[in-house]
Tab-separated table of C-alpha atoms in Angstrom:
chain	number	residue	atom	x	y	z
A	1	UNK	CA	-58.255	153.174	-3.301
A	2	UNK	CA	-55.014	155.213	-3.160
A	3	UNK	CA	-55.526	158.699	-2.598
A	4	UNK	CA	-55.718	161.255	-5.157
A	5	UNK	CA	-52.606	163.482	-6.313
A	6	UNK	CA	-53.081	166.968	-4.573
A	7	UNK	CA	-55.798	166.319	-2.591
A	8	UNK	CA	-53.658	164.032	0.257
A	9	UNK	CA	-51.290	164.660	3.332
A	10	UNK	CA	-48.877	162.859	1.219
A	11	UNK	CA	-46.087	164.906	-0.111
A	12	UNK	CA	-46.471	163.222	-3.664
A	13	UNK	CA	-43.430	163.792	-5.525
A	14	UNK	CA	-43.506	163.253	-9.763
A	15	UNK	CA	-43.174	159.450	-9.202
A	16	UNK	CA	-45.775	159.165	-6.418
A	17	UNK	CA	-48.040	161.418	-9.397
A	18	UNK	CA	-47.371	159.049	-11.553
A	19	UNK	CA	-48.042	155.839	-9.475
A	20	UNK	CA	-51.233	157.336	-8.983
A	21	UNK	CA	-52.129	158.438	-12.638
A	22	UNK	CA	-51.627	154.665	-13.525
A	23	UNK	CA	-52.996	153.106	-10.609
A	24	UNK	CA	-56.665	154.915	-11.466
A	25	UNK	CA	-56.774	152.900	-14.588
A	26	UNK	CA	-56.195	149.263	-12.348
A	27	UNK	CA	-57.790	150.538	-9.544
A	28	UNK	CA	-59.210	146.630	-8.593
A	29	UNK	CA	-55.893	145.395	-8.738
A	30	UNK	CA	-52.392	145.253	-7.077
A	31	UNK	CA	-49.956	147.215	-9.021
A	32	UNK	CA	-46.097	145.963	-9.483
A	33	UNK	CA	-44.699	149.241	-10.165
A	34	UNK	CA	-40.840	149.130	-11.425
A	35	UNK	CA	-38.666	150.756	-9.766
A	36	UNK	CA	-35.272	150.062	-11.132
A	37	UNK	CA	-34.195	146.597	-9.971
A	38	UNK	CA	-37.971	146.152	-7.643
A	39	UNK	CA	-41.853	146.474	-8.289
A	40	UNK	CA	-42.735	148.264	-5.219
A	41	UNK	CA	-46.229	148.483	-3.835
A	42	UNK	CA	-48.020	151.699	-2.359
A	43	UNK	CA	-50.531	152.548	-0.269
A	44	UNK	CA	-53.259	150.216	-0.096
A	45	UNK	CA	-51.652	147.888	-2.255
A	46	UNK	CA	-48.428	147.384	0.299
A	47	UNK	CA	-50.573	147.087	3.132
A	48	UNK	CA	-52.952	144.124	1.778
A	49	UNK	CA	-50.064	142.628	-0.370
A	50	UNK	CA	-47.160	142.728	2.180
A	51	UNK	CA	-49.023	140.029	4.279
A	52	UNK	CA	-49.607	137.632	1.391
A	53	UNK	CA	-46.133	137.817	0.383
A	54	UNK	CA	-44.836	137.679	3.540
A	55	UNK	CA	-42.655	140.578	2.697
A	56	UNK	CA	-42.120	143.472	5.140
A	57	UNK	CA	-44.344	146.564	5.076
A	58	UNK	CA	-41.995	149.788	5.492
A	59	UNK	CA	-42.776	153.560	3.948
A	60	UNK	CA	-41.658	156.105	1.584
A	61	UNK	CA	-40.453	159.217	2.818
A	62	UNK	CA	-40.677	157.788	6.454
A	63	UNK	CA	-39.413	160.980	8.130
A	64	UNK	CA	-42.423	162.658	6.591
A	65	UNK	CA	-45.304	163.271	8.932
A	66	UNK	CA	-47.884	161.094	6.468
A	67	UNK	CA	-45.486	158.294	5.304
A	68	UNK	CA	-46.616	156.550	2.440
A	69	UNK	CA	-46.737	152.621	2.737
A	70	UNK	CA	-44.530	150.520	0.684
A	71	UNK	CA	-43.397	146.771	0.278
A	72	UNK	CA	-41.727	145.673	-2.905
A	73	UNK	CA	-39.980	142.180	-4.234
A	74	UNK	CA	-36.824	142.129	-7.026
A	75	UNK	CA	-38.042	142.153	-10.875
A	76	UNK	CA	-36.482	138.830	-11.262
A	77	UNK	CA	-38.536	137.414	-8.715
A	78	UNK	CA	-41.928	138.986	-10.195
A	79	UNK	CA	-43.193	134.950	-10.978
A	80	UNK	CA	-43.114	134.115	-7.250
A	81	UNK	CA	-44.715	136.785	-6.012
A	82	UNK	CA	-47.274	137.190	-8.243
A	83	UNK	CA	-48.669	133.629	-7.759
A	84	UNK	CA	-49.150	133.849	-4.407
A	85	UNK	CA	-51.217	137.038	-4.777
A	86	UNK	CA	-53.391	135.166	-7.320
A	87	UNK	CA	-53.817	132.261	-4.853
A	88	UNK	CA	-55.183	135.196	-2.568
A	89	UNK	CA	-58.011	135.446	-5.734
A	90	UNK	CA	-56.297	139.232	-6.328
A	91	UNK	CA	-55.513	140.810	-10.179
A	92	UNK	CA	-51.803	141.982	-10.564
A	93	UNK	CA	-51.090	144.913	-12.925
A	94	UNK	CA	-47.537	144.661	-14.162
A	95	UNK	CA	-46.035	148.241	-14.664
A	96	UNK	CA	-42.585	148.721	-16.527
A	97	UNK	CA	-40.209	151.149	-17.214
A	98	UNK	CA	-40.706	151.859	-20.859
A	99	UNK	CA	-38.120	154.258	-21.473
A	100	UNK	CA	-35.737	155.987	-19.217
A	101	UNK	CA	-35.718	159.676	-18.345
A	102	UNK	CA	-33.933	161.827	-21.488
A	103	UNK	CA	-32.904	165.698	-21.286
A	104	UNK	CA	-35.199	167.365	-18.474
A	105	UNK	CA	-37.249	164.796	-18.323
A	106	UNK	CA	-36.576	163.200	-14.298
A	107	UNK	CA	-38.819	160.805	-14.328
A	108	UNK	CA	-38.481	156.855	-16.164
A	109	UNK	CA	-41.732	156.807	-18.553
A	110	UNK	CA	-44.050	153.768	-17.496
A	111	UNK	CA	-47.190	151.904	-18.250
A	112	UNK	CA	-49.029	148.695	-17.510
A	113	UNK	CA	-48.032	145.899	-19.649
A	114	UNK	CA	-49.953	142.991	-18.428
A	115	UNK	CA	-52.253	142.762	-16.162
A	116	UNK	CA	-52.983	138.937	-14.794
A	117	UNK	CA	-56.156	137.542	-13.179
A	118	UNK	CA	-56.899	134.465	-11.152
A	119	UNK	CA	-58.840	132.584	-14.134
A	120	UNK	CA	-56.359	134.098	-16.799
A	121	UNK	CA	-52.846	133.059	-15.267
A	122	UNK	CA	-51.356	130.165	-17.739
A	123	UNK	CA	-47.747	130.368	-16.522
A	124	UNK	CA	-46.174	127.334	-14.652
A	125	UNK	CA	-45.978	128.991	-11.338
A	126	UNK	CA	-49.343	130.248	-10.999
A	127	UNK	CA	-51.110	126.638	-12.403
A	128	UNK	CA	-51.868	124.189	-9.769
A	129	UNK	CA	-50.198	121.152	-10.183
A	130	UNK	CA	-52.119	117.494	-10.914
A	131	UNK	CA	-55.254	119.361	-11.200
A	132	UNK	CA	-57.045	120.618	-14.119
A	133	UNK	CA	-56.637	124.316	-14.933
A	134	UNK	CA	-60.009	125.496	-16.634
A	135	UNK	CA	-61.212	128.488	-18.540
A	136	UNK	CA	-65.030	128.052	-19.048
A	137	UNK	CA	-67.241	129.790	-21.434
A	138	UNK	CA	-70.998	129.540	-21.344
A	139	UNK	CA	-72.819	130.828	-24.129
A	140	UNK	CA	-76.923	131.237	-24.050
A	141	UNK	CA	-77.957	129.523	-27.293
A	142	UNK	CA	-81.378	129.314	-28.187
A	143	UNK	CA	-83.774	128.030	-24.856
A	144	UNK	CA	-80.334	126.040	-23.738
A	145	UNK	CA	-76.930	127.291	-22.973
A	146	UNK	CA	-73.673	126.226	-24.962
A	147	UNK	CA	-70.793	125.574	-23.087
A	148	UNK	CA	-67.131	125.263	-23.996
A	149	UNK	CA	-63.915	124.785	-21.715
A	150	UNK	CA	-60.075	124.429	-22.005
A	151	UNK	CA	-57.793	122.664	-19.283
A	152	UNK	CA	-54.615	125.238	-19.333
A	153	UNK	CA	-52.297	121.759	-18.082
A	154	UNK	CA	-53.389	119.518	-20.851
A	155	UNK	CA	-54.400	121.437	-23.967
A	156	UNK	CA	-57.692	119.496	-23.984
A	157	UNK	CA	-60.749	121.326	-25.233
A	158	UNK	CA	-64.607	120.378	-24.426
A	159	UNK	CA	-68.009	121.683	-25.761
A	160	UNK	CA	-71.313	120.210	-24.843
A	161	UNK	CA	-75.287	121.731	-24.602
A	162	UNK	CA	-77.370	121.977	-21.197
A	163	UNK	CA	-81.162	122.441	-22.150
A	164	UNK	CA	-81.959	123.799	-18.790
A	165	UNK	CA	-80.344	125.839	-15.977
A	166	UNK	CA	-80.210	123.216	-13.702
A	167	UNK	CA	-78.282	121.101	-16.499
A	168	UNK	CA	-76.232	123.860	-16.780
A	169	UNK	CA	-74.934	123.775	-13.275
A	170	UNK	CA	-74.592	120.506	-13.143
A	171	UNK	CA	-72.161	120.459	-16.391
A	172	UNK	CA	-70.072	122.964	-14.718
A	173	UNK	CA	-69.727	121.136	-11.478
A	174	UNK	CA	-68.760	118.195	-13.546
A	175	UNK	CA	-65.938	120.076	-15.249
A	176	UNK	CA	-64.418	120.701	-11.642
């Protein structure tokens, strides 16, 4: 977990406070945070992401006797990047810049705008290809189990019934 505002080493300036307000809401995942023409990474994020990405781990305010980590890609590459760190089985948070600083204000306003997850990523990059790309839902329905599925490559859709638990696994298995 990234550390709380005040209560660090870090010498959090209003960004940093702001990472960290949004980051407590997506606290289980990895948090693009844009940064002009970048997402950049903090903290624990950078140091578990920058690995995966294969993208250098370097710091914030590096002259500063508690650096804070940081790793970042470009905005235009945000597909990319973000694959790979579902492959890893991790949830990104997208955070944009939803209005830029006006008057006193010094600080670009920002919130999460999507937030992606292994099982819901339907975009080209992030769908393995030749291989079926299933949502599942299972549904208890009576003394059986309903279940219904959706291949994200094909469009098809599938319902059937399993009258035991033991059917029920073995449906799913089937599926993939």
């Amino acid at each position: 977990m990234a550390p709380k505002a005040g209560k660090t080493g870090f010498n959090l300036t209003p960004v940093m406070q702001q990472y960290l307000e949004i980051k407590r809401d997506h606290e289980d995942a990895i948090l693009f945070f844009r940064m002009g023409d970048f997402y950049e990474m903090f903290f624990e994020d950078a140091e578990k992401a920058s690995p995966i990405l294969d993208i250098a781990l370097t710091s914030r305010n590096r002259s500063d006797p508690n650096p804070i980590p940081l790793c970042g890609v470009p905005h235009h590459a945000l597909r990319p990047y973000a694959a790979r760190l579902l492959e890893a089985g991790l949830k990104v948070a997208i955070c944009e810049q939803i209005e830029l600083p006006k008057g006193s204000s010094k600080i670009a306003k920002r919130k999460v705008t999507r937030v992606i997850t292994p099982g819901t990523a339907v975009d080209e990059d992030s769908l393995v290809p030749d291989k079926g790309n299933y949502l599942v839902s299972v549904c208890r329905d009576g003394g059986g189990w309903a279940i219904a599925w959706a291949d994200f490559s094909t469009g098809e859709v599938m319902a059937t019934g399993a009258e035991s638990d033991a059917d029920l696994r073995d449906e799913i298995l089937a599926i993939s």
